[in-house]
Short mmCIF file of C-alpha atoms and ligand atoms in Angstrom, two decimals:
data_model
loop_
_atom_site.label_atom_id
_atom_site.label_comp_id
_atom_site.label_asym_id
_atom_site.label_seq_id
_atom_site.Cartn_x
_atom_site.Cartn_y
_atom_site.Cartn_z
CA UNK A 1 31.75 -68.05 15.97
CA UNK A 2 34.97 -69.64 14.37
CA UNK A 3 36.85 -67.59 12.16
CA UNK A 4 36.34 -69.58 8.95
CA UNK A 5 36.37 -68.97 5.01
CA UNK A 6 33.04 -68.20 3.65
CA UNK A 7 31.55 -71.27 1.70
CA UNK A 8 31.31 -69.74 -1.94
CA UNK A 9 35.31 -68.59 -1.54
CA UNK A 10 36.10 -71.77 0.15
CA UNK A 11 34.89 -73.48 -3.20
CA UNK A 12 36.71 -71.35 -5.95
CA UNK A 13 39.22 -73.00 -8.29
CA UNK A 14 41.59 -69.57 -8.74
CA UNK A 15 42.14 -68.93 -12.60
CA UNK A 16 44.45 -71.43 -14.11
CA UNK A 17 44.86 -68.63 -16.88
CA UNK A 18 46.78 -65.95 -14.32
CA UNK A 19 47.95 -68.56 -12.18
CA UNK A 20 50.20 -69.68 -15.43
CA UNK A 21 50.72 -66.11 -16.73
CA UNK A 22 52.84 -66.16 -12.77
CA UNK A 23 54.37 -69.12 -13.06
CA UNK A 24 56.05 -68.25 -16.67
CA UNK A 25 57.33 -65.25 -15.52
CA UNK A 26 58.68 -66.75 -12.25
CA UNK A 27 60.44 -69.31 -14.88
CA UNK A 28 61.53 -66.20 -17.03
CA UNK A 29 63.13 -64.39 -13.95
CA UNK A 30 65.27 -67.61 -13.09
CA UNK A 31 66.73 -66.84 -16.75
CA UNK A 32 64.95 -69.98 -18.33
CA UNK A 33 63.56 -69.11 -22.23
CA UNK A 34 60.34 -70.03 -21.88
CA UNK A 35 57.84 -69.46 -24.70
CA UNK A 36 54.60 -68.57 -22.98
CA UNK A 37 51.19 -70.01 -25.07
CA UNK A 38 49.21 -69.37 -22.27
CA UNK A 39 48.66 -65.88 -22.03
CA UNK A 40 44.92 -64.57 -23.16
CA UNK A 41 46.71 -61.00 -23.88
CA UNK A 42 47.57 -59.35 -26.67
CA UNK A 43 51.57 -59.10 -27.11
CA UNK A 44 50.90 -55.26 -29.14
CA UNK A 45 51.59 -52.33 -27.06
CA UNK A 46 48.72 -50.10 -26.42
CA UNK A 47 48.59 -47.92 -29.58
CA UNK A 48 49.67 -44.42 -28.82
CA UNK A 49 47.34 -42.20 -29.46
CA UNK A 50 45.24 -44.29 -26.83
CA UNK A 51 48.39 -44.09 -23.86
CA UNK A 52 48.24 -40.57 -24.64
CA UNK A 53 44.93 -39.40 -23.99
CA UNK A 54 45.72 -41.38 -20.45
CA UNK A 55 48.80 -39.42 -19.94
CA UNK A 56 46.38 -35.92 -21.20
CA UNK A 57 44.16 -37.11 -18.52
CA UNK A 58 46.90 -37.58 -15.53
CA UNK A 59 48.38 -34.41 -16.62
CA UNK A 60 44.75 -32.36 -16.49
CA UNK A 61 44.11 -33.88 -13.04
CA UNK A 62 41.35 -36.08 -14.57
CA UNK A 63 42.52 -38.37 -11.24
CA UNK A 64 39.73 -37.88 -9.48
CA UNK A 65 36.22 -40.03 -8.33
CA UNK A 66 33.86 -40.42 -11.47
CA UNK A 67 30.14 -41.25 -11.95
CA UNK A 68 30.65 -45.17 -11.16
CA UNK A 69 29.06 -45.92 -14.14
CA UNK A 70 31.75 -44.14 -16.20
CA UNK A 71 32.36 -40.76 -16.85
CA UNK A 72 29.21 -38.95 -19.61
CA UNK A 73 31.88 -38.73 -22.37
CA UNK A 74 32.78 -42.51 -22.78
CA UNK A 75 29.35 -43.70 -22.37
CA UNK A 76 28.31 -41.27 -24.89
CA UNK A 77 31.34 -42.73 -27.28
CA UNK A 78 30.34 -45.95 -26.46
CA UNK A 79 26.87 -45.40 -27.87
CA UNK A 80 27.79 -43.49 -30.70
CA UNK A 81 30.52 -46.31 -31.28
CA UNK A 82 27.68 -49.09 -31.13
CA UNK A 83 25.17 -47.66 -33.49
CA UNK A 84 28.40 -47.01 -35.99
CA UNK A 85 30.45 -50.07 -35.99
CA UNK A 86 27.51 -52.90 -34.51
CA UNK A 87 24.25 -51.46 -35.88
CA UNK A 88 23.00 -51.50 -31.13
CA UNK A 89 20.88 -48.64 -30.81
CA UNK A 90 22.27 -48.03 -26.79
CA UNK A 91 21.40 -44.94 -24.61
CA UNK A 92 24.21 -43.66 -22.21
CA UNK A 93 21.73 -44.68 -19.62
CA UNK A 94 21.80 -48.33 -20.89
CA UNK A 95 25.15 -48.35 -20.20
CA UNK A 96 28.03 -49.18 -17.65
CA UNK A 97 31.76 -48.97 -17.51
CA UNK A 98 33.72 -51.42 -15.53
CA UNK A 99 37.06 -52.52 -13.97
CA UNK A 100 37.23 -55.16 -17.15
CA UNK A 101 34.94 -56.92 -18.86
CA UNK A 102 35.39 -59.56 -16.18
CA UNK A 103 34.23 -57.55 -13.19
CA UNK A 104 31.34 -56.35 -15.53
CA UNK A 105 29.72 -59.90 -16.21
CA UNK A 106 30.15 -60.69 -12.07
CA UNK A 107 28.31 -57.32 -12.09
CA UNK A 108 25.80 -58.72 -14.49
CA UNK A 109 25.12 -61.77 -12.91
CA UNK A 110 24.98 -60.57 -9.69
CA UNK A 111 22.55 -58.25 -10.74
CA UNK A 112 20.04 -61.03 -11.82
CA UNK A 113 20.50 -63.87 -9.68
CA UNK A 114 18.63 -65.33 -7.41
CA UNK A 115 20.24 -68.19 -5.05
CA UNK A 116 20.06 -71.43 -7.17
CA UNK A 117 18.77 -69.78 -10.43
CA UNK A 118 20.51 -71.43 -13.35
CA UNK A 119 22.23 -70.29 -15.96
CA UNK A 120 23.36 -72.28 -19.21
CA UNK A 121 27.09 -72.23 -20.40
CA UNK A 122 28.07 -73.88 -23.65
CA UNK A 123 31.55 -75.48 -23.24
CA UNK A 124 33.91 -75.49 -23.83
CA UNK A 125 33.92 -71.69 -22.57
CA UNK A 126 35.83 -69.68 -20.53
CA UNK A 127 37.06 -71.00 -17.45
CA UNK A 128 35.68 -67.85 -15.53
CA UNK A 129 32.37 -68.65 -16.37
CA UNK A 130 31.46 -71.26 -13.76
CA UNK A 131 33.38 -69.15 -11.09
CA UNK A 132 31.41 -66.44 -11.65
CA UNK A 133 27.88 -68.03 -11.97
CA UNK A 134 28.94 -69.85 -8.22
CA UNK A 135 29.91 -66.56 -6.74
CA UNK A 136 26.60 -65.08 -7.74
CA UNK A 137 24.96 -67.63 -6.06
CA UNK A 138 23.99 -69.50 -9.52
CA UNK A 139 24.16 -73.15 -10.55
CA UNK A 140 26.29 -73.28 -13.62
CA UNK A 141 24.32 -75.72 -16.28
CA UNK A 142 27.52 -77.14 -18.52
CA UNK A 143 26.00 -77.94 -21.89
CA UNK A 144 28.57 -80.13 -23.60
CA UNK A 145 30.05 -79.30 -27.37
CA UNK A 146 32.58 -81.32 -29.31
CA UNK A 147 34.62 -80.87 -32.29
CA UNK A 148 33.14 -83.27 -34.24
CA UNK A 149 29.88 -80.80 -33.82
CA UNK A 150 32.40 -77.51 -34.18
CA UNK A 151 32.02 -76.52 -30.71
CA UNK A 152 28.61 -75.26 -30.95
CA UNK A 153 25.18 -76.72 -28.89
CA UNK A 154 22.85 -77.69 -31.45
CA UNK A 155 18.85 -76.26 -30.38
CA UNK A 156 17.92 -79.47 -29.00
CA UNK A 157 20.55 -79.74 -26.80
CA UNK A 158 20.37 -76.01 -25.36
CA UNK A 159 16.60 -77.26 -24.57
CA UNK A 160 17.30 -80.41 -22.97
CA UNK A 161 18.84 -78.17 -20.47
CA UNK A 162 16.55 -75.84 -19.55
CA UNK A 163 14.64 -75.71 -16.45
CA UNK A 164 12.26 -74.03 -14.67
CA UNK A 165 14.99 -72.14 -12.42
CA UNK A 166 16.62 -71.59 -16.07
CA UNK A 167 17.07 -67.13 -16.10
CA UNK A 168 20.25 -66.88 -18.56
CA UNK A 169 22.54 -68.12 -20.81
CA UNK A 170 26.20 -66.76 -21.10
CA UNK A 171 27.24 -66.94 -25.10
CA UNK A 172 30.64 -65.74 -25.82
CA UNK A 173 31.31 -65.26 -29.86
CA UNK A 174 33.95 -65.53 -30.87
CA UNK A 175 34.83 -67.99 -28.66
CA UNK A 176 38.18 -68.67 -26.00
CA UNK A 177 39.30 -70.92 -25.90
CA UNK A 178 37.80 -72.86 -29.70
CA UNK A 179 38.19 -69.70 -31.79
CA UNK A 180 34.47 -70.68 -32.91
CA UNK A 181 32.26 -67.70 -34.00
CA UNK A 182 28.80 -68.32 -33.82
CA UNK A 183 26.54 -67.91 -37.10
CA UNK A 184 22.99 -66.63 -37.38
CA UNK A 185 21.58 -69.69 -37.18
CA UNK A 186 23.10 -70.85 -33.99
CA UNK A 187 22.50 -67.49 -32.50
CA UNK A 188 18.34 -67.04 -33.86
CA UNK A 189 17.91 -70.56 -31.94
CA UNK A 190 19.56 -69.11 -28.93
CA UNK A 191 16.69 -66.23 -29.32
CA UNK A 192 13.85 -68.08 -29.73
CA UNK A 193 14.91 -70.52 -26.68
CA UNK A 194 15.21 -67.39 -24.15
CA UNK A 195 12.15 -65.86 -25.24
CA UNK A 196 10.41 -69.12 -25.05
CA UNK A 197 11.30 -69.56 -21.73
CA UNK A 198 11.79 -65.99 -20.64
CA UNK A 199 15.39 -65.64 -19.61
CA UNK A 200 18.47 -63.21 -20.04
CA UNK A 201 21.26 -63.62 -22.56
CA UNK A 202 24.52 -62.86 -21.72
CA UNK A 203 26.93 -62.11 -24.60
CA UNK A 204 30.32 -61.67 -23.94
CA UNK A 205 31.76 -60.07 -27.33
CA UNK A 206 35.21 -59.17 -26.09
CA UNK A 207 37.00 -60.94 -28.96
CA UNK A 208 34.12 -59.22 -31.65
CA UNK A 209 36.47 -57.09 -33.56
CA UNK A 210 39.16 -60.42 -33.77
CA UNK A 211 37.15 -61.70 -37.05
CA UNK A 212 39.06 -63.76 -39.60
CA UNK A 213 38.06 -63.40 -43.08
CA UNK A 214 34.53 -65.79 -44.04
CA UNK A 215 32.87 -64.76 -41.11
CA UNK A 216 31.49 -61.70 -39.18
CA UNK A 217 30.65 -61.35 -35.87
CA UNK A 218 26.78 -61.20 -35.03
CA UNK A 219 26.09 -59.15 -32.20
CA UNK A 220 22.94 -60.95 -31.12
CA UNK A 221 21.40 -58.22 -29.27
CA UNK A 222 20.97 -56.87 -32.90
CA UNK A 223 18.42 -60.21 -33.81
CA UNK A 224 15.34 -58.59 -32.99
CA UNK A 225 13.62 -56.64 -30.78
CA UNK A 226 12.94 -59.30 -28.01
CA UNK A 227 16.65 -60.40 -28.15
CA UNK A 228 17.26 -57.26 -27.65
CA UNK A 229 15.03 -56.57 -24.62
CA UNK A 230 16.80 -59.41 -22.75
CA UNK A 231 20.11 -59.07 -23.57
CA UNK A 232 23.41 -57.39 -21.62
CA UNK A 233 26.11 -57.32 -24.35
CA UNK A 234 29.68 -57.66 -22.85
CA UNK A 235 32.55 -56.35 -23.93
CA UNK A 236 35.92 -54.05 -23.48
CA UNK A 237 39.11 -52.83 -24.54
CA UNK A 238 41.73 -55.43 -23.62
CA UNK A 239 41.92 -57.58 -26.52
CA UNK A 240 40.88 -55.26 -29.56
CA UNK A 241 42.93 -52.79 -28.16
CA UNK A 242 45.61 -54.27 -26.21
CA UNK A 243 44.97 -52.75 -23.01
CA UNK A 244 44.49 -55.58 -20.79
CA UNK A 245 46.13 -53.64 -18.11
CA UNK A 246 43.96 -50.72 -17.89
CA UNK A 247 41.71 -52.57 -16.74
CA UNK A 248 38.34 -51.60 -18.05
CA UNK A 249 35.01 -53.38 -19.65
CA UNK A 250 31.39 -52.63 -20.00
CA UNK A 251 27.87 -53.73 -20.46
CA UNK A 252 24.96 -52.56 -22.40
CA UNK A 253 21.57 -53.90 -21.66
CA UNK A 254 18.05 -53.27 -20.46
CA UNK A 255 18.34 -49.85 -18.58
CA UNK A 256 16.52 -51.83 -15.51
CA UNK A 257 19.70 -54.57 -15.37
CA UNK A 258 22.11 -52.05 -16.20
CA UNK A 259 21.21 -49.56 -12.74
CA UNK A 260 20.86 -52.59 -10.42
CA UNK A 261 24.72 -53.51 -12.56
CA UNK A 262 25.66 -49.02 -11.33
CA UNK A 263 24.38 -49.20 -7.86
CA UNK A 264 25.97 -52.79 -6.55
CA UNK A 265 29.14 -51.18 -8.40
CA UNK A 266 28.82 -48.08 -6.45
CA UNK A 267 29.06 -49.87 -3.19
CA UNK A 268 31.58 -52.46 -4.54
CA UNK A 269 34.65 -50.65 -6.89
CA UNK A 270 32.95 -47.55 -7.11
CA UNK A 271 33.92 -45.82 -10.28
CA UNK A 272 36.19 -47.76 -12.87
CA UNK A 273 40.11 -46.12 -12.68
CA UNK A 274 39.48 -42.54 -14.15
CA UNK A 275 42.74 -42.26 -16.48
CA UNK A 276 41.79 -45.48 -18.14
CA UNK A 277 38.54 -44.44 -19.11
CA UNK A 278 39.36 -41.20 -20.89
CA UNK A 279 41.98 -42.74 -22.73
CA UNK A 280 38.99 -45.20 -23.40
CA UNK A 281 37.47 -42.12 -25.12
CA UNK A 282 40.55 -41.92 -27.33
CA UNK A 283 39.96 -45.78 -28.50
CA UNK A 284 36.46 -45.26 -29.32
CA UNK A 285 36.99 -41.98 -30.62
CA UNK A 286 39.74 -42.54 -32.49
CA UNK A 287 41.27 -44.27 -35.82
CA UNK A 288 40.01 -47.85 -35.67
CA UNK A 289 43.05 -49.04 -37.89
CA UNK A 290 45.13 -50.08 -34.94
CA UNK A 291 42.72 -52.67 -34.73
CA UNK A 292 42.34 -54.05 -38.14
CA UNK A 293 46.42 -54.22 -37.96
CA UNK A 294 46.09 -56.48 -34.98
CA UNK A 295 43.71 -58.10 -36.54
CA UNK A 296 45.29 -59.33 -39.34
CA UNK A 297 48.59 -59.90 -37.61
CA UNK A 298 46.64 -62.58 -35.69
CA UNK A 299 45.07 -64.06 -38.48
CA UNK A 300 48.93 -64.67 -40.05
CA UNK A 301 49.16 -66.22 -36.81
CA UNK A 302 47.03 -68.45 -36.73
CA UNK A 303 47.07 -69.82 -40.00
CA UNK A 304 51.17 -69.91 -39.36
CA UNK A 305 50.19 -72.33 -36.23
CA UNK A 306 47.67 -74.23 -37.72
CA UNK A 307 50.17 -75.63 -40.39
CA UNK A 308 52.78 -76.58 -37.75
CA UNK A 309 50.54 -77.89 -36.03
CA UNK A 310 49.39 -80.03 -38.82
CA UNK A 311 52.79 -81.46 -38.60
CA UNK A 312 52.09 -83.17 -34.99
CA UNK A 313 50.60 -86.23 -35.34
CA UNK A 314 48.06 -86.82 -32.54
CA UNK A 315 46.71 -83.12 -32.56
CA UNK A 316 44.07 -82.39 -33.38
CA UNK A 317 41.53 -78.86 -33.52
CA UNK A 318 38.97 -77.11 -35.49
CA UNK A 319 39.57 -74.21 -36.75
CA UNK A 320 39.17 -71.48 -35.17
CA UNK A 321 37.61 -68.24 -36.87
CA UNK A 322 38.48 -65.46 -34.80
CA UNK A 323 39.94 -64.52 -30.57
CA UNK A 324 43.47 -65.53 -30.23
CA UNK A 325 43.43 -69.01 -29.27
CA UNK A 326 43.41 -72.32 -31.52
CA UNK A 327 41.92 -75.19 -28.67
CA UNK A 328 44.05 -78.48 -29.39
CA UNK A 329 43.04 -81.57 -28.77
CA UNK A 330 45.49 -84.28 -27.58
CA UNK A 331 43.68 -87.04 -26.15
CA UNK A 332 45.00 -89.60 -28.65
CA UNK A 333 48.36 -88.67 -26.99
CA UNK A 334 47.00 -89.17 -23.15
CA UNK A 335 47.81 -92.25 -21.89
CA UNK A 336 51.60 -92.44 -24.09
CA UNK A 337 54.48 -92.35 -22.02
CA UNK A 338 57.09 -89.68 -21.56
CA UNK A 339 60.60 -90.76 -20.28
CA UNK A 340 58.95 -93.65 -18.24
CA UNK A 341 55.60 -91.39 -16.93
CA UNK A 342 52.33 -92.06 -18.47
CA UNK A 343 50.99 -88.92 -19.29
CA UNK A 344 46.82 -89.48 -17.85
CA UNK A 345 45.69 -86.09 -18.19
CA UNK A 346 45.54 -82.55 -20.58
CA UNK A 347 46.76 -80.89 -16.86
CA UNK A 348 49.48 -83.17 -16.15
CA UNK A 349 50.70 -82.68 -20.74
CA UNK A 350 51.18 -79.05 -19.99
CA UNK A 351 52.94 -79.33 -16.78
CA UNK A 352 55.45 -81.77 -18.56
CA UNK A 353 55.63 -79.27 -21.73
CA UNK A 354 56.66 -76.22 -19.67
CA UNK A 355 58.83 -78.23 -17.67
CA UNK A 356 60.82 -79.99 -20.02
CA UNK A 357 60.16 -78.03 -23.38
CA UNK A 358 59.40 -74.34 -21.85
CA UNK A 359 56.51 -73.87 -23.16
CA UNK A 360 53.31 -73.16 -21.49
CA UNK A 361 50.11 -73.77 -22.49
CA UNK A 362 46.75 -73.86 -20.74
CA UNK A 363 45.16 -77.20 -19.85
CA UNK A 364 41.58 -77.63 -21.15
CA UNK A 365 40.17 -79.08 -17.99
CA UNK A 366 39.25 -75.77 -16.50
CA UNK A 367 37.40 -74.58 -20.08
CA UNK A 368 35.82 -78.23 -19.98
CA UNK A 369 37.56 -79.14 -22.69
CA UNK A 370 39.29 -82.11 -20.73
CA UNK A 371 41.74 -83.82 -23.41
CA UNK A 372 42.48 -80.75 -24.90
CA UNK A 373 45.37 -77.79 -24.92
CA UNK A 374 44.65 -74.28 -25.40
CA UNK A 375 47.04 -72.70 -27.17
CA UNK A 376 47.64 -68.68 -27.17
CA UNK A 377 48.97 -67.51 -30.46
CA UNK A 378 49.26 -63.94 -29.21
CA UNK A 379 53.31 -63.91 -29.72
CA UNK A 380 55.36 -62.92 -32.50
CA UNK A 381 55.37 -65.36 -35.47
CA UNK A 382 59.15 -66.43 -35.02
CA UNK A 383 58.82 -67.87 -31.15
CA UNK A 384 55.34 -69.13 -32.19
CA UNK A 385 56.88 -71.07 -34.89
CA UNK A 386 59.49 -72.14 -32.21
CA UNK A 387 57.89 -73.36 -29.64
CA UNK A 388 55.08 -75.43 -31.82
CA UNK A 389 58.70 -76.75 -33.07
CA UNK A 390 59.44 -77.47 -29.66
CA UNK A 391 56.08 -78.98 -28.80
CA UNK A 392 56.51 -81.35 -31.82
CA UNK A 393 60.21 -82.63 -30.53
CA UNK A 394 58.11 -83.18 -27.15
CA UNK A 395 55.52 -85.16 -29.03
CA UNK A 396 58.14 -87.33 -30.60
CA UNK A 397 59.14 -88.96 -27.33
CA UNK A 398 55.91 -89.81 -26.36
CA UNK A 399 55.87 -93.70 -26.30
N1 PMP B 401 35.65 -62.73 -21.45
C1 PMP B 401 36.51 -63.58 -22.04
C2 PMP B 401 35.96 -64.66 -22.89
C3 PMP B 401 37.88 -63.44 -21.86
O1 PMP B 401 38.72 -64.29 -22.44
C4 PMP B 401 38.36 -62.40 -21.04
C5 PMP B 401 39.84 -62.33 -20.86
N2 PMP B 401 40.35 -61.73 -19.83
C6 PMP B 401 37.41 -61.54 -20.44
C7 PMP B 401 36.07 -61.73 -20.67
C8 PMP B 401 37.78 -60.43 -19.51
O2 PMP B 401 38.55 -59.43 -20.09
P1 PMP B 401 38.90 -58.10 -19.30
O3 PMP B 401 38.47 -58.26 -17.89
O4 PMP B 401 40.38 -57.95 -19.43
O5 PMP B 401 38.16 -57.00 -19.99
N1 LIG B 402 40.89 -64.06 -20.49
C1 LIG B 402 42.28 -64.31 -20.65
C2 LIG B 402 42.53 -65.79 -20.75
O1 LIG B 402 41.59 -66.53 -20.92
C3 LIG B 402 43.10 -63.58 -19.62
C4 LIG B 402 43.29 -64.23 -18.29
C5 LIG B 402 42.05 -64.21 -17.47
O2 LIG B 402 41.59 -63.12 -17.15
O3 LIG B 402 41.60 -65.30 -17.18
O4 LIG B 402 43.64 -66.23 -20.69
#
């Protein structure tokens, strides 16, 4: 036997996302001011009274092994928290806490896969999404958006790609990287098409409580009863309550999906970190107006970047109504020169623009939004106005 690299890690693209988030700070620790757009993280600390229910729990010795579907308590919040605040009528048995919402969708997938079964992503979508489908043994099934449509499928196309071998869908509302937060409509034909054909939805509502006035986040687990018998709902703590680093997600679904989810966890991270999860108590628990202050901080944001960015000619977007992220699209700019080089692609844009105007940004290619920039406006509203000001004296030398 020759002591090679399994096939499925041999093909993985590692996330562009945390691969930037690195290379920024390398730049920052050589002393260079670089304004990072890139990063899919809240720049609020973790509101207090949730860092000190973790520090309660390190000081009670709550530092030990837990159930590994979460410890009673935060399932029970979570529940109570669902029915409250999303109208998801959720048992603590329907429920699992994981390290992140990403591990917790791997969890989900891997828990209904079988080799080759596909599953449908609308894109542009998160560039995990493919990743994880391949590393569940899936087939990811792109179905392509644009902005002229506002990033969202229409029915026809979500049926044109559906197959025999067709068992789930992975929605993500609102969306990273377009912002785009999909209506009732969009969402009831999404419904209809997996109980037509008999196949899971996957929502992945981390960015539900980042809602910008005009629109509200559906959960569509909420639809009706079918949609919700073959849903798992997605979702966690790090962007509504900036807690990226704690490191913890989870799912709610059919109780069926959701113990296949517990017992591959239980062999493969076991529990999810215990300190984490009872300060996770204190989030669900506690006074949601942490959030709604985040919330509309990032709403100023955006509309502050929005009307630079109106100011670049050659950029384009549509608006986005809620996550962190406006997706930019600068293909009339591929193609232009800058200082002699032709610029021929969105990766080869943001290498130049964190080289020479130090500021990152993430290239669309990897959300299969080739042609396109996504920006982060997760920063304070001074360096985002300075570094779109930057990005515009970049865009001026383009020839
Ligand atoms: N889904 C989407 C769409 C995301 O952008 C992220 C960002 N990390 C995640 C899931 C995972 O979040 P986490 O693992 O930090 O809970
Ligand atoms: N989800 C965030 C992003 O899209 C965080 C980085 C990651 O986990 O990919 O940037």
């Amino acid at each position: 036997m020759a002591l090679t690299i399994s096939s499925v890690c041999k093909n993985i693209t590692p996330s562009t996302t945390l691969r930037l988030n690195a290379l920024v700070n390398e730049k920052k620790q050589q002393g260079l001011d670089v304004i990072s757009l890139a990063a899919g993280e809240p720049d609020f600390a973790t509101p207090s009274h949730i860092c000190l229910a973790g520090k309660h729990a390190i000081d009670t010795g709550k530092t030990k092994y837990t159930a590994s579907s979460g410890i009673p308590e935060l399932r029970r919040a979570l529940s109570d928290f669902l029915l409250a605040h999303r109208g998801l009528r959720y048992k603590p048995g329907q429920l699992i806490v994981g390290t992140g919402a990403k591990q917790v969708l791997l969890g989900a997938l891997q828990a209904i896969l079988e080799p080759g079964d596909e599953v449908l992503l609308p894109a542009p979508c998160w560039l995990s999404y493919p990743e994880m489908v391949r590393m569940a043994g899936g087939v990811p099934v792109i179905v392509h958006t644009d902005m002229a449509q506002g990033y969202l499928p229409t029915p026809a196309q979500l049926a044109q790609a559906v197959t025999a071998r067709t068992r789930a869908i992975i929605l993500n509302t609102p969306n990273n990287p377009t912002g785009v937060v999909w209506g009732e409509q969009a969402l009831r034909a999404v419904a209809d098409l997996a109980q037509a054909h008999d196949f899971y939805i996957i929502s992945d509502e981390i960015y539900e409580s980042l809602v910008y006035a005009g629109e509200r986040h559906i959960p569509i687990a909420g639809l009706n009863e079918d949609a919700y018998s073959r849903t798992i709902t997605v979702s966690g703590f790090s962007k509504a309550y900036a807690m990226t680093g704690w490191r913890l997600g989870y799912a709610a679904g059919p109780k069926a999906v959701i113990q296949a989810m517990d017992a591959y966890q239980s062999h493969a991270t076991g529990n999810p970190n215990s300190i984490g999860q009872y300060a996770a108590v204190a989030a669900m628990t506690g006074d949601q107006s942490c959030v709604e202050e985040m919330r509309q901080a990032f709403e100023r944001r955006c509309a502050l970047m929005l009307s630079l960015l109106d100011e670049i000619p050659g950029v384009r977007y549509a608006k986005p109504h809620g996550a962190f992220y406006v997706l930019a699209d600068i293909s009339r700019l591929l193609g232009k020169r800058y200082r002699g080089e032709v610029i021929d692609s969105d990766g080869r844009f943001a290498e130049l623009l964190l080289e020479h105007a130090l500021v990152s940004a993430v290239p669309g290619e990897p959300f299969i939004a080739p042609g396109c920039l996504r920006f982060s406006y997760a920063i304070n509203e001074e360096r985002l106005a300075e570094a779109v000001r930057r990005i515009k004296t970049f865009v001026e030398e383009l020839i």
